[in-house]
Amino acid sequence: MPRLPLVLLALAALLLPAAAAPAVSPTARSSAPTFNGGVYAVAHRGATTYVGGTFTTATANGRTYPRERLAAFDSRTGKLLDWSPRADGVVRALAATSDSVYAAGDFHTVSGERRDSLVRLHPTDGAVRSFRHTLSGTPYTLASGNGRLYLGGSFTHVAGEKRGNVAAFSLTTGKLDTRWRPVADDTVHAIAVAGPRVYLGGGFHFVGAVKGTLRLASVNAVSGKVDPVFRPRVPAEVRAISLDPTGVHVATAGVGGRAISYSYTGAVRWQRVFDGDATAIATTGGITYVGGHFDNACLTERNGVKGGCVDGSRRRLKLAAVTSKGQLTSWAPKANGVIGVRVLSVNRVAGTIEAGGDFTTLDGRARHRFAAF
């Protein structure tokens, strides 16, 4: 069998099947906790949802608790858990494995222990664990798979070794992976893992100096070599990536944001244009959920010089949903704020779509910075 079908079959087998679209309500669950500062990152381990950001308190069931940029709760009941490591700076990314939670951000200490932008935490008691590396720059994204923790951001060195905005660590030893070292020539904002492939998205022009890797590229999960088949054409900086059996979905910034779906060869399947940045994306059951700074979804792929819709629009305040054929759905919760939504995540245990960001209301009701639909 030719090489390409084998790769596609492997990817499809490792991603969840595209079942019928879930009945996601536009009304947020009242049981989910809220926060006094921005939520930048979400991760899951079983029924536990972990969040990170700029917040210093969390509110659940009418009571407010100290939570310094890291918190966790039971996604089925909304109960805030005792898990409360203390980061002294912004937490920008999270990744959960069977035995650990990894966080990356602008912090220098966590629970009083020295950690330079990266930390490994116990998943139930929050204790700082053995995993200590220096980072010369800013991390933006984490993902796990293939026995590795993948890191992306804007940095030149990790643990004293040269790295080009991406790096990987062994989940077994915690050591920097000396073999996996692709080089992106500018910021990596998003990483997604699907079996033998790692997808990188950001503001870079090239990965490994290979043509056709502008802003979005696929590399081998073990060797780091650039995939010779996946060659998408992306019009603006990629801020987020989601994967399903049909392809690679990205949220882009720029003059008017876009949600774009690519096949696993890089061909455009569909795209939706918005009048502001699209910064978050999540796909489940054949529906792609998009979040960002936008106020409207354009009716065509054209927008103006300042990003405004040219051929008409539908109101979509920071949140929208798109079918597998690129059609706008009726799902339209109304979030407020200039920044709006920063992160979207599918919680398969609770059967919800989770949104984090800087919003303080949804549909005119108080809902501070986190919502589960």
mmCIF file of C-alpha atoms in Angstrom:
data_model
loop_
_atom_site.group_PDB
_atom_site.id
_atom_site.type_symbol
_atom_site.label_atom_id
_atom_site.label_comp_id
_atom_site.label_asym_id
_atom_site.label_seq_id
_atom_site.Cartn_x
_atom_site.Cartn_y
_atom_site.Cartn_z
ATOM 1 C CA MET A 1 0.000 0.000 0.000
ATOM 2 C CA PRO A 2 1.357 3.514 -0.769
ATOM 3 C CA ARG A 3 2.838 5.492 2.106
ATOM 4 C CA LEU A 4 0.245 8.272 2.249
ATOM 5 C CA PRO A 5 -2.814 6.084 2.927
ATOM 6 C CA LEU A 6 -0.919 4.314 5.728
ATOM 7 C CA VAL A 7 -0.217 7.636 7.431
ATOM 8 C CA LEU A 8 -3.815 8.769 7.064
ATOM 9 C CA LEU A 9 -5.129 5.489 8.450
ATOM 10 C CA ALA A 10 -2.832 5.763 11.447
ATOM 11 C CA LEU A 11 -4.008 9.285 12.155
ATOM 12 C CA ALA A 12 -7.676 8.380 11.847
ATOM 13 C CA ALA A 13 -7.281 5.370 14.112
ATOM 14 C CA LEU A 14 -5.720 7.455 16.870
ATOM 15 C CA LEU A 15 -8.277 10.258 16.738
ATOM 16 C CA LEU A 16 -11.804 9.866 17.980
ATOM 17 C CA PRO A 17 -14.383 9.015 15.327
ATOM 18 C CA ALA A 18 -16.530 11.784 13.919
ATOM 19 C CA ALA A 19 -19.862 10.760 15.409
ATOM 20 C CA ALA A 20 -23.063 12.728 15.146
ATOM 21 C CA ALA A 21 -22.755 16.320 16.364
ATOM 22 C CA PRO A 22 -23.370 16.648 20.111
ATOM 23 C CA ALA A 23 -26.301 18.679 21.350
ATOM 24 C CA VAL A 24 -24.200 21.468 22.870
ATOM 25 C CA SER A 25 -26.314 24.090 24.569
ATOM 26 C CA PRO A 26 -25.452 27.797 24.161
ATOM 27 C CA THR A 27 -26.189 28.198 27.884
ATOM 28 C CA ALA A 28 -23.239 27.802 30.246
ATOM 29 C CA ARG A 29 -23.491 25.359 33.148
ATOM 30 C CA SER A 30 -23.872 27.249 36.430
ATOM 31 C CA SER A 31 -21.850 24.636 38.359
ATOM 32 C CA ALA A 32 -18.478 25.438 36.752
ATOM 33 C CA PRO A 33 -16.173 27.674 38.813
ATOM 34 C CA THR A 34 -15.303 31.221 37.757
ATOM 35 C CA PHE A 35 -12.108 33.229 38.160
ATOM 36 C CA ASN A 36 -10.976 36.788 38.927
ATOM 37 C CA GLY A 37 -8.405 36.841 36.115
ATOM 38 C CA GLY A 38 -7.887 35.464 32.643
ATOM 39 C CA VAL A 39 -7.966 31.735 31.887
ATOM 40 C CA TYR A 40 -5.285 30.920 29.297
ATOM 41 C CA ALA A 41 -5.024 27.125 29.413
ATOM 42 C CA VAL A 42 -7.174 24.034 30.036
ATOM 43 C CA ALA A 43 -6.187 20.365 30.419
ATOM 44 C CA HIS A 44 -7.993 17.174 31.454
ATOM 45 C CA ARG A 45 -7.151 14.032 33.364
ATOM 46 C CA GLY A 46 -10.183 11.798 33.757
ATOM 47 C CA ALA A 47 -12.984 13.835 35.342
ATOM 48 C CA THR A 48 -10.582 16.539 36.534
ATOM 49 C CA THR A 49 -10.247 19.799 34.640
ATOM 50 C CA TYR A 50 -7.091 21.844 35.245
ATOM 51 C CA VAL A 51 -6.938 25.543 34.384
ATOM 52 C CA GLY A 52 -4.128 28.083 34.297
ATOM 53 C CA GLY A 53 -3.919 31.806 33.657
ATOM 54 C CA THR A 54 -3.543 35.137 35.452
ATOM 55 C CA PHE A 55 -6.183 34.639 38.179
ATOM 56 C CA THR A 56 -5.532 34.679 41.937
ATOM 57 C CA THR A 57 -8.951 33.487 43.168
ATOM 58 C CA ALA A 58 -11.617 31.015 42.086
ATOM 59 C CA THR A 59 -15.311 31.157 42.978
ATOM 60 C CA ALA A 60 -17.429 28.014 43.333
ATOM 61 C CA ASN A 61 -20.869 27.556 44.911
ATOM 62 C CA GLY A 62 -20.890 31.135 46.132
ATOM 63 C CA ARG A 63 -17.539 30.946 47.943
ATOM 64 C CA THR A 64 -14.205 32.407 46.862
ATOM 65 C CA TYR A 65 -10.911 30.585 47.352
ATOM 66 C CA PRO A 66 -7.271 31.586 46.777
ATOM 67 C CA ARG A 67 -5.884 29.989 43.620
ATOM 68 C CA GLU A 68 -2.671 31.507 42.310
ATOM 69 C CA ARG A 69 -2.815 30.988 38.542
ATOM 70 C CA LEU A 70 -3.491 27.250 38.816
ATOM 71 C CA ALA A 71 -6.672 25.429 39.832
ATOM 72 C CA ALA A 72 -8.580 22.183 39.329
ATOM 73 C CA PHE A 73 -12.186 21.062 39.650
ATOM 74 C CA ASP A 74 -14.419 18.042 39.116
ATOM 75 C CA SER A 75 -15.894 18.603 35.656
ATOM 76 C CA ARG A 76 -19.006 16.532 36.437
ATOM 77 C CA THR A 77 -20.063 18.434 39.567
ATOM 78 C CA GLY A 78 -18.125 21.704 39.314
ATOM 79 C CA LYS A 79 -16.623 21.122 42.780
ATOM 80 C CA LEU A 80 -13.367 23.014 43.218
ATOM 81 C CA LEU A 81 -10.604 20.612 44.265
ATOM 82 C CA ASP A 82 -7.883 21.210 46.859
ATOM 83 C CA TRP A 83 -5.234 21.086 44.099
ATOM 84 C CA SER A 84 -3.664 24.543 44.406
ATOM 85 C CA PRO A 85 0.029 24.941 43.471
ATOM 86 C CA ARG A 86 1.041 28.614 43.497
ATOM 87 C CA ALA A 87 2.718 30.124 40.417
ATOM 88 C CA ASP A 88 4.251 33.597 40.697
ATOM 89 C CA GLY A 89 3.566 34.475 37.040
ATOM 90 C CA VAL A 90 1.168 33.803 34.188
ATOM 91 C CA VAL A 91 0.455 30.164 33.300
ATOM 92 C CA ARG A 92 0.094 30.009 29.505
ATOM 93 C CA ALA A 93 -0.061 26.270 28.769
ATOM 94 C CA LEU A 94 -1.007 22.985 30.431
ATOM 95 C CA ALA A 95 -0.702 19.307 29.553
ATOM 96 C CA ALA A 96 -1.897 16.377 31.664
ATOM 97 C CA THR A 97 -0.603 12.806 31.557
ATOM 98 C CA SER A 98 -1.542 9.749 33.605
ATOM 99 C CA ASP A 99 0.797 10.699 36.453
ATOM 100 C CA SER A 100 1.550 14.417 36.096
ATOM 101 C CA VAL A 101 0.357 17.870 35.126
ATOM 102 C CA TYR A 102 2.841 20.048 33.248
ATOM 103 C CA ALA A 103 2.571 23.844 33.197
ATOM 104 C CA ALA A 104 4.461 26.472 31.207
ATOM 105 C CA GLY A 105 4.397 30.245 31.451
ATOM 106 C CA ASP A 106 6.044 33.378 32.772
ATOM 107 C CA PHE A 107 6.618 32.130 36.323
ATOM 108 C CA HIS A 108 9.910 31.734 38.201
ATOM 109 C CA THR A 109 8.699 29.884 41.300
ATOM 110 C CA VAL A 110 5.857 27.438 41.951
ATOM 111 C CA SER A 111 4.763 26.835 45.544
ATOM 112 C CA GLY A 112 7.987 28.497 46.634
ATOM 113 C CA GLU A 113 10.235 26.192 44.594
ATOM 114 C CA ARG A 114 12.436 27.572 41.852
ATOM 115 C CA ARG A 115 11.158 26.675 38.367
ATOM 116 C CA ASP A 116 12.042 28.632 35.215
ATOM 117 C CA SER A 117 8.881 28.762 33.070
ATOM 118 C CA LEU A 118 8.320 24.961 33.219
ATOM 119 C CA VAL A 119 7.047 22.764 36.031
ATOM 120 C CA ARG A 120 5.822 19.219 36.620
ATOM 121 C CA LEU A 121 3.109 18.811 39.271
ATOM 122 C CA HIS A 122 1.504 15.887 41.070
ATOM 123 C CA PRO A 123 -2.008 15.487 39.592
ATOM 124 C CA THR A 124 -3.847 15.097 42.924
ATOM 125 C CA ASP A 125 -1.898 16.909 45.636
ATOM 126 C CA GLY A 126 -0.233 19.573 43.446
ATOM 127 C CA ALA A 127 3.280 18.948 44.784
ATOM 128 C CA VAL A 128 6.159 20.213 42.637
ATOM 129 C CA ARG A 129 7.944 17.211 41.157
ATOM 130 C CA SER A 130 11.377 16.506 39.678
ATOM 131 C CA PHE A 131 11.521 18.258 36.300
ATOM 132 C CA ARG A 132 13.714 21.323 36.162
ATOM 133 C CA HIS A 133 14.936 23.137 33.056
ATOM 134 C CA THR A 134 15.937 26.669 32.134
ATOM 135 C CA LEU A 135 14.284 28.443 29.211
ATOM 136 C CA SER A 136 15.573 31.476 27.307
ATOM 137 C CA GLY A 137 12.289 33.007 26.167
ATOM 138 C CA THR A 138 8.533 32.539 26.516
ATOM 139 C CA PRO A 139 6.605 29.257 26.263
ATOM 140 C CA TYR A 140 3.122 29.297 24.698
ATOM 141 C CA THR A 141 1.993 25.722 24.177
ATOM 142 C CA LEU A 142 2.378 22.157 25.497
ATOM 143 C CA ALA A 143 1.232 18.773 24.183
ATOM 144 C CA SER A 144 2.028 15.167 25.058
ATOM 145 C CA GLY A 145 2.297 11.969 23.047
ATOM 146 C CA ASN A 146 4.763 9.311 21.912
ATOM 147 C CA GLY A 147 6.329 9.242 25.364
ATOM 148 C CA ARG A 148 7.229 12.915 25.036
ATOM 149 C CA LEU A 149 6.209 16.343 26.243
ATOM 150 C CA TYR A 150 6.332 18.817 23.346
ATOM 151 C CA LEU A 151 6.916 22.518 24.005
ATOM 152 C CA GLY A 152 6.448 25.484 21.683
ATOM 153 C CA GLY A 153 6.976 29.206 22.100
ATOM 154 C CA SER A 154 9.464 31.965 21.430
ATOM 155 C CA PHE A 155 12.824 30.768 22.750
ATOM 156 C CA THR A 156 16.369 29.979 21.636
ATOM 157 C CA HIS A 157 17.718 27.663 24.363
ATOM 158 C CA VAL A 158 16.332 24.997 26.691
ATOM 159 C CA ALA A 159 18.458 23.609 29.526
ATOM 160 C CA GLY A 160 21.435 25.386 27.979
ATOM 161 C CA GLU A 161 21.013 23.672 24.603
ATOM 162 C CA LYS A 162 20.082 25.498 21.413
ATOM 163 C CA ARG A 163 16.476 25.035 20.268
ATOM 164 C CA GLY A 164 14.459 26.872 17.610
ATOM 165 C CA ASN A 165 11.147 27.684 19.325
ATOM 166 C CA VAL A 166 10.240 23.982 19.817
ATOM 167 C CA ALA A 167 11.581 21.248 22.065
ATOM 168 C CA ALA A 168 10.640 17.866 23.494
ATOM 169 C CA PHE A 169 11.269 16.065 26.773
ATOM 170 C CA SER A 170 11.096 12.403 27.747
ATOM 171 C CA LEU A 171 8.050 11.704 29.911
ATOM 172 C CA THR A 172 10.011 8.849 31.491
ATOM 173 C CA THR A 173 13.240 10.601 32.456
ATOM 174 C CA GLY A 174 12.288 14.267 32.194
ATOM 175 C CA LYS A 175 15.387 14.915 30.106
ATOM 176 C CA LEU A 176 15.515 17.086 27.008
ATOM 177 C CA ASP A 177 15.144 14.953 23.881
ATOM 178 C CA THR A 178 18.395 15.341 21.970
ATOM 179 C CA ARG A 179 17.011 13.690 18.825
ATOM 180 C CA TRP A 180 13.779 15.672 18.319
ATOM 181 C CA ARG A 181 14.942 19.128 17.335
ATOM 182 C CA PRO A 182 13.089 20.713 14.409
ATOM 183 C CA VAL A 183 13.799 24.432 14.030
ATOM 184 C CA ALA A 184 11.066 27.013 13.499
ATOM 185 C CA ASP A 185 12.362 30.448 12.539
ATOM 186 C CA ASP A 186 9.741 32.325 14.596
ATOM 187 C CA THR A 187 7.133 31.852 17.324
ATOM 188 C CA VAL A 188 5.222 28.586 17.731
ATOM 189 C CA HIS A 189 1.805 29.263 19.288
ATOM 190 C CA ALA A 190 0.200 25.827 18.958
ATOM 191 C CA ILE A 191 1.137 22.139 18.977
ATOM 192 C CA ALA A 192 -1.172 19.176 18.347
ATOM 193 C CA VAL A 193 -0.189 15.497 18.334
ATOM 194 C CA ALA A 194 -1.760 12.720 16.249
ATOM 195 C CA GLY A 195 0.114 9.435 16.381
ATOM 196 C CA PRO A 196 3.300 9.695 14.311
ATOM 197 C CA ARG A 197 2.757 13.387 13.486
ATOM 198 C CA VAL A 198 3.219 16.588 15.478
ATOM 199 C CA TYR A 199 1.542 19.688 14.020
ATOM 200 C CA LEU A 200 3.123 23.083 14.664
ATOM 201 C CA GLY A 201 1.337 26.398 14.168
ATOM 202 C CA GLY A 202 2.494 29.972 14.675
ATOM 203 C CA GLY A 203 4.080 32.981 13.064
ATOM 204 C CA PHE A 204 7.083 31.188 11.576
ATOM 205 C CA HIS A 205 8.110 31.261 7.902
ATOM 206 C CA PHE A 206 9.925 27.931 7.782
ATOM 207 C CA VAL A 207 10.401 24.770 9.802
ATOM 208 C CA GLY A 208 13.764 23.149 9.128
ATOM 209 C CA ALA A 209 14.286 25.656 6.271
ATOM 210 C CA VAL A 210 11.771 23.612 4.224
ATOM 211 C CA LYS A 211 9.583 25.447 1.711
ATOM 212 C CA GLY A 212 5.828 25.129 2.155
ATOM 213 C CA THR A 213 5.953 25.245 5.967
ATOM 214 C CA LEU A 214 4.752 28.834 6.381
ATOM 215 C CA ARG A 215 2.789 29.154 9.680
ATOM 216 C CA LEU A 216 1.684 25.495 9.757
ATOM 217 C CA ALA A 217 3.755 22.321 9.438
ATOM 218 C CA SER A 218 3.789 18.636 10.300
ATOM 219 C CA VAL A 219 6.908 16.928 11.642
ATOM 220 C CA ASN A 220 7.732 13.369 12.635
ATOM 221 C CA ALA A 221 6.961 12.743 16.301
ATOM 222 C CA VAL A 222 10.239 10.883 16.900
ATOM 223 C CA SER A 223 12.805 12.274 14.460
ATOM 224 C CA GLY A 224 11.440 15.813 14.052
ATOM 225 C CA LYS A 225 11.788 15.644 10.257
ATOM 226 C CA VAL A 226 9.315 17.719 8.251
ATOM 227 C CA ASP A 227 6.466 15.779 6.635
ATOM 228 C CA PRO A 228 7.050 15.946 2.852
ATOM 229 C CA VAL A 229 3.313 15.601 2.049
ATOM 230 C CA PHE A 230 1.526 18.150 4.274
ATOM 231 C CA ARG A 231 1.854 21.516 2.518
ATOM 232 C CA PRO A 232 -0.969 23.900 3.513
ATOM 233 C CA ARG A 233 -1.190 27.531 2.475
ATOM 234 C CA VAL A 234 -2.093 29.584 5.545
ATOM 235 C CA PRO A 235 -2.946 33.288 5.077
ATOM 236 C CA ALA A 236 -2.165 34.480 8.619
ATOM 237 C CA GLU A 237 -0.543 33.559 11.917
ATOM 238 C CA VAL A 238 -1.867 30.334 13.462
ATOM 239 C CA ARG A 239 -2.976 30.648 17.090
ATOM 240 C CA ALA A 240 -4.587 27.250 17.735
ATOM 241 C CA ILE A 241 -4.894 23.766 16.179
ATOM 242 C CA SER A 242 -7.439 20.968 16.569
ATOM 243 C CA LEU A 243 -7.466 17.557 14.877
ATOM 244 C CA ASP A 244 -10.099 15.019 13.938
ATOM 245 C CA PRO A 245 -10.258 12.179 11.382
ATOM 246 C CA THR A 246 -11.191 14.594 8.588
ATOM 247 C CA GLY A 247 -8.210 16.873 8.942
ATOM 248 C CA VAL A 248 -6.344 19.706 10.624
ATOM 249 C CA HIS A 249 -8.351 22.715 11.820
ATOM 250 C CA VAL A 250 -6.685 26.021 12.692
ATOM 251 C CA ALA A 251 -7.638 29.392 14.142
ATOM 252 C CA THR A 252 -5.750 32.321 12.651
ATOM 253 C CA ALA A 253 -5.207 35.959 13.555
ATOM 254 C CA GLY A 254 -4.478 38.770 11.110
ATOM 255 C CA VAL A 255 -6.744 41.352 9.504
ATOM 256 C CA GLY A 256 -9.920 39.502 10.359
ATOM 257 C CA GLY A 257 -9.544 36.034 11.809
ATOM 258 C CA ARG A 258 -10.275 32.707 10.116
ATOM 259 C CA ALA A 259 -11.147 29.154 11.001
ATOM 260 C CA ILE A 260 -9.694 26.912 8.290
ATOM 261 C CA SER A 261 -9.946 23.161 7.811
ATOM 262 C CA TYR A 262 -7.211 21.358 5.868
ATOM 263 C CA SER A 263 -7.025 17.764 4.698
ATOM 264 C CA TYR A 264 -4.042 15.692 5.854
ATOM 265 C CA THR A 265 -2.303 16.601 2.592
ATOM 266 C CA GLY A 266 -2.763 20.332 3.231
ATOM 267 C CA ALA A 267 -5.662 21.033 0.833
ATOM 268 C CA VAL A 268 -8.273 23.520 2.073
ATOM 269 C CA ARG A 269 -11.566 21.793 2.943
ATOM 270 C CA TRP A 270 -13.429 24.904 4.126
ATOM 271 C CA GLN A 271 -12.871 28.234 5.833
ATOM 272 C CA ARG A 272 -14.920 30.791 7.774
ATOM 273 C CA VAL A 273 -13.937 34.437 8.070
ATOM 274 C CA PHE A 274 -14.585 36.630 11.119
ATOM 275 C CA ASP A 275 -14.195 40.363 11.760
ATOM 276 C CA GLY A 276 -11.568 39.803 14.477
ATOM 277 C CA ASP A 277 -8.876 37.323 15.455
ATOM 278 C CA ALA A 278 -9.763 33.660 15.873
ATOM 279 C CA THR A 279 -7.562 32.470 18.755
ATOM 280 C CA ALA A 280 -9.098 29.169 19.907
ATOM 281 C CA ILE A 281 -10.501 26.073 18.177
ATOM 282 C CA ALA A 282 -11.860 22.664 19.189
ATOM 283 C CA THR A 283 -13.513 19.932 17.124
ATOM 284 C CA THR A 284 -15.837 17.115 18.161
ATOM 285 C CA GLY A 285 -18.628 15.156 16.506
ATOM 286 C CA GLY A 286 -18.110 16.855 13.163
ATOM 287 C CA ILE A 287 -18.565 20.361 14.631
ATOM 288 C CA THR A 288 -15.723 22.855 14.964
ATOM 289 C CA TYR A 289 -16.027 25.428 17.748
ATOM 290 C CA VAL A 290 -14.195 28.734 17.341
ATOM 291 C CA GLY A 291 -13.370 31.450 19.863
ATOM 292 C CA GLY A 292 -11.610 34.776 19.668
ATOM 293 C CA HIS A 293 -11.939 38.554 19.566
ATOM 294 C CA PHE A 294 -14.570 38.734 16.816
ATOM 295 C CA ASP A 295 -18.117 40.132 16.925
ATOM 296 C CA ASN A 296 -19.356 38.833 13.573
ATOM 297 C CA ALA A 297 -18.977 35.867 11.231
ATOM 298 C CA CYS A 298 -18.763 36.912 7.596
ATOM 299 C CA LEU A 299 -21.135 35.376 5.036
ATOM 300 C CA THR A 300 -18.329 35.032 2.475
ATOM 301 C CA GLU A 301 -14.551 34.669 2.582
ATOM 302 C CA ARG A 302 -14.039 38.350 1.812
ATOM 303 C CA ASN A 303 -13.302 41.022 4.377
ATOM 304 C CA GLY A 304 -12.185 44.631 4.247
ATOM 305 C CA VAL A 305 -8.929 46.446 4.965
ATOM 306 C CA LYS A 306 -9.679 46.584 8.714
ATOM 307 C CA GLY A 307 -11.083 43.074 8.820
ATOM 308 C CA GLY A 308 -14.758 43.958 8.582
ATOM 309 C CA CYS A 309 -17.139 41.701 6.653
ATOM 310 C CA VAL A 310 -17.738 42.927 3.091
ATOM 311 C CA ASP A 311 -20.672 40.779 1.941
ATOM 312 C CA GLY A 312 -22.788 40.707 5.082
ATOM 313 C CA SER A 313 -22.442 38.935 8.394
ATOM 314 C CA ARG A 314 -24.123 37.118 11.235
ATOM 315 C CA ARG A 315 -23.678 38.192 14.828
ATOM 316 C CA ARG A 316 -21.284 35.911 16.683
ATOM 317 C CA LEU A 317 -19.852 37.478 19.820
ATOM 318 C CA LYS A 318 -16.495 35.767 20.546
ATOM 319 C CA LEU A 319 -17.908 32.238 19.964
ATOM 320 C CA ALA A 320 -19.170 30.344 16.905
ATOM 321 C CA ALA A 321 -19.597 26.801 15.588
ATOM 322 C CA VAL A 322 -19.084 25.432 12.072
ATOM 323 C CA THR A 323 -20.235 22.179 10.456
ATOM 324 C CA SER A 324 -17.973 19.681 8.692
ATOM 325 C CA LYS A 325 -18.865 21.433 5.415
ATOM 326 C CA GLY A 326 -17.964 24.893 6.684
ATOM 327 C CA GLN A 327 -21.508 26.081 7.343
ATOM 328 C CA LEU A 328 -22.196 28.330 10.315
ATOM 329 C CA THR A 329 -24.462 26.681 12.913
ATOM 330 C CA SER A 330 -27.017 28.387 15.156
ATOM 331 C CA TRP A 331 -24.811 27.898 18.260
ATOM 332 C CA ALA A 332 -24.123 31.469 19.367
ATOM 333 C CA PRO A 333 -23.506 32.193 23.058
ATOM 334 C CA LYS A 334 -22.652 35.882 23.466
ATOM 335 C CA ALA A 335 -19.424 36.596 25.363
ATOM 336 C CA ASN A 336 -18.170 40.096 26.150
ATOM 337 C CA GLY A 337 -14.767 41.751 26.392
ATOM 338 C CA VAL A 338 -12.085 42.993 24.042
ATOM 339 C CA ILE A 339 -9.969 39.834 24.223
ATOM 340 C CA GLY A 340 -12.952 37.517 24.597
ATOM 341 C CA VAL A 341 -12.068 33.806 24.351
ATOM 342 C CA ARG A 342 -8.476 32.542 24.621
ATOM 343 C CA VAL A 343 -8.901 28.759 24.790
ATOM 344 C CA LEU A 344 -11.457 26.091 23.865
ATOM 345 C CA SER A 345 -11.379 22.469 24.934
ATOM 346 C CA VAL A 346 -13.506 19.343 24.503
ATOM 347 C CA ASN A 347 -14.260 17.604 27.805
ATOM 348 C CA ARG A 348 -15.296 14.093 26.784
ATOM 349 C CA VAL A 349 -15.964 12.877 30.334
ATOM 350 C CA ALA A 350 -18.402 15.686 31.147
ATOM 351 C CA GLY A 351 -19.717 15.962 27.590
ATOM 352 C CA THR A 352 -19.015 19.689 27.425
ATOM 353 C CA ILE A 353 -17.192 22.342 25.432
ATOM 354 C CA GLU A 354 -15.094 24.477 27.776
ATOM 355 C CA ALA A 355 -14.142 28.095 27.087
ATOM 356 C CA GLY A 356 -11.620 30.216 28.949
ATOM 357 C CA GLY A 357 -10.543 33.787 28.428
ATOM 358 C CA ASP A 358 -11.143 37.323 29.658
ATOM 359 C CA PHE A 359 -14.922 37.567 29.277
ATOM 360 C CA THR A 360 -17.031 38.414 32.339
ATOM 361 C CA THR A 361 -20.535 37.824 30.943
ATOM 362 C CA LEU A 362 -22.289 35.327 28.675
ATOM 363 C CA ASP A 363 -25.648 36.297 27.198
ATOM 364 C CA GLY A 364 -25.685 39.236 29.609
ATOM 365 C CA ARG A 365 -25.262 37.070 32.724
ATOM 366 C CA ALA A 366 -22.201 37.091 34.976
ATOM 367 C CA ARG A 367 -19.790 34.325 33.964
ATOM 368 C CA HIS A 368 -16.230 35.255 34.817
ATOM 369 C CA ARG A 369 -13.544 33.912 32.503
ATOM 370 C CA PHE A 370 -14.579 30.255 32.297
ATOM 371 C CA ALA A 371 -17.653 28.472 30.984
ATOM 372 C CA ALA A 372 -18.696 24.902 30.220
ATOM 373 C CA PHE A 373 -21.468 24.346 27.643
#
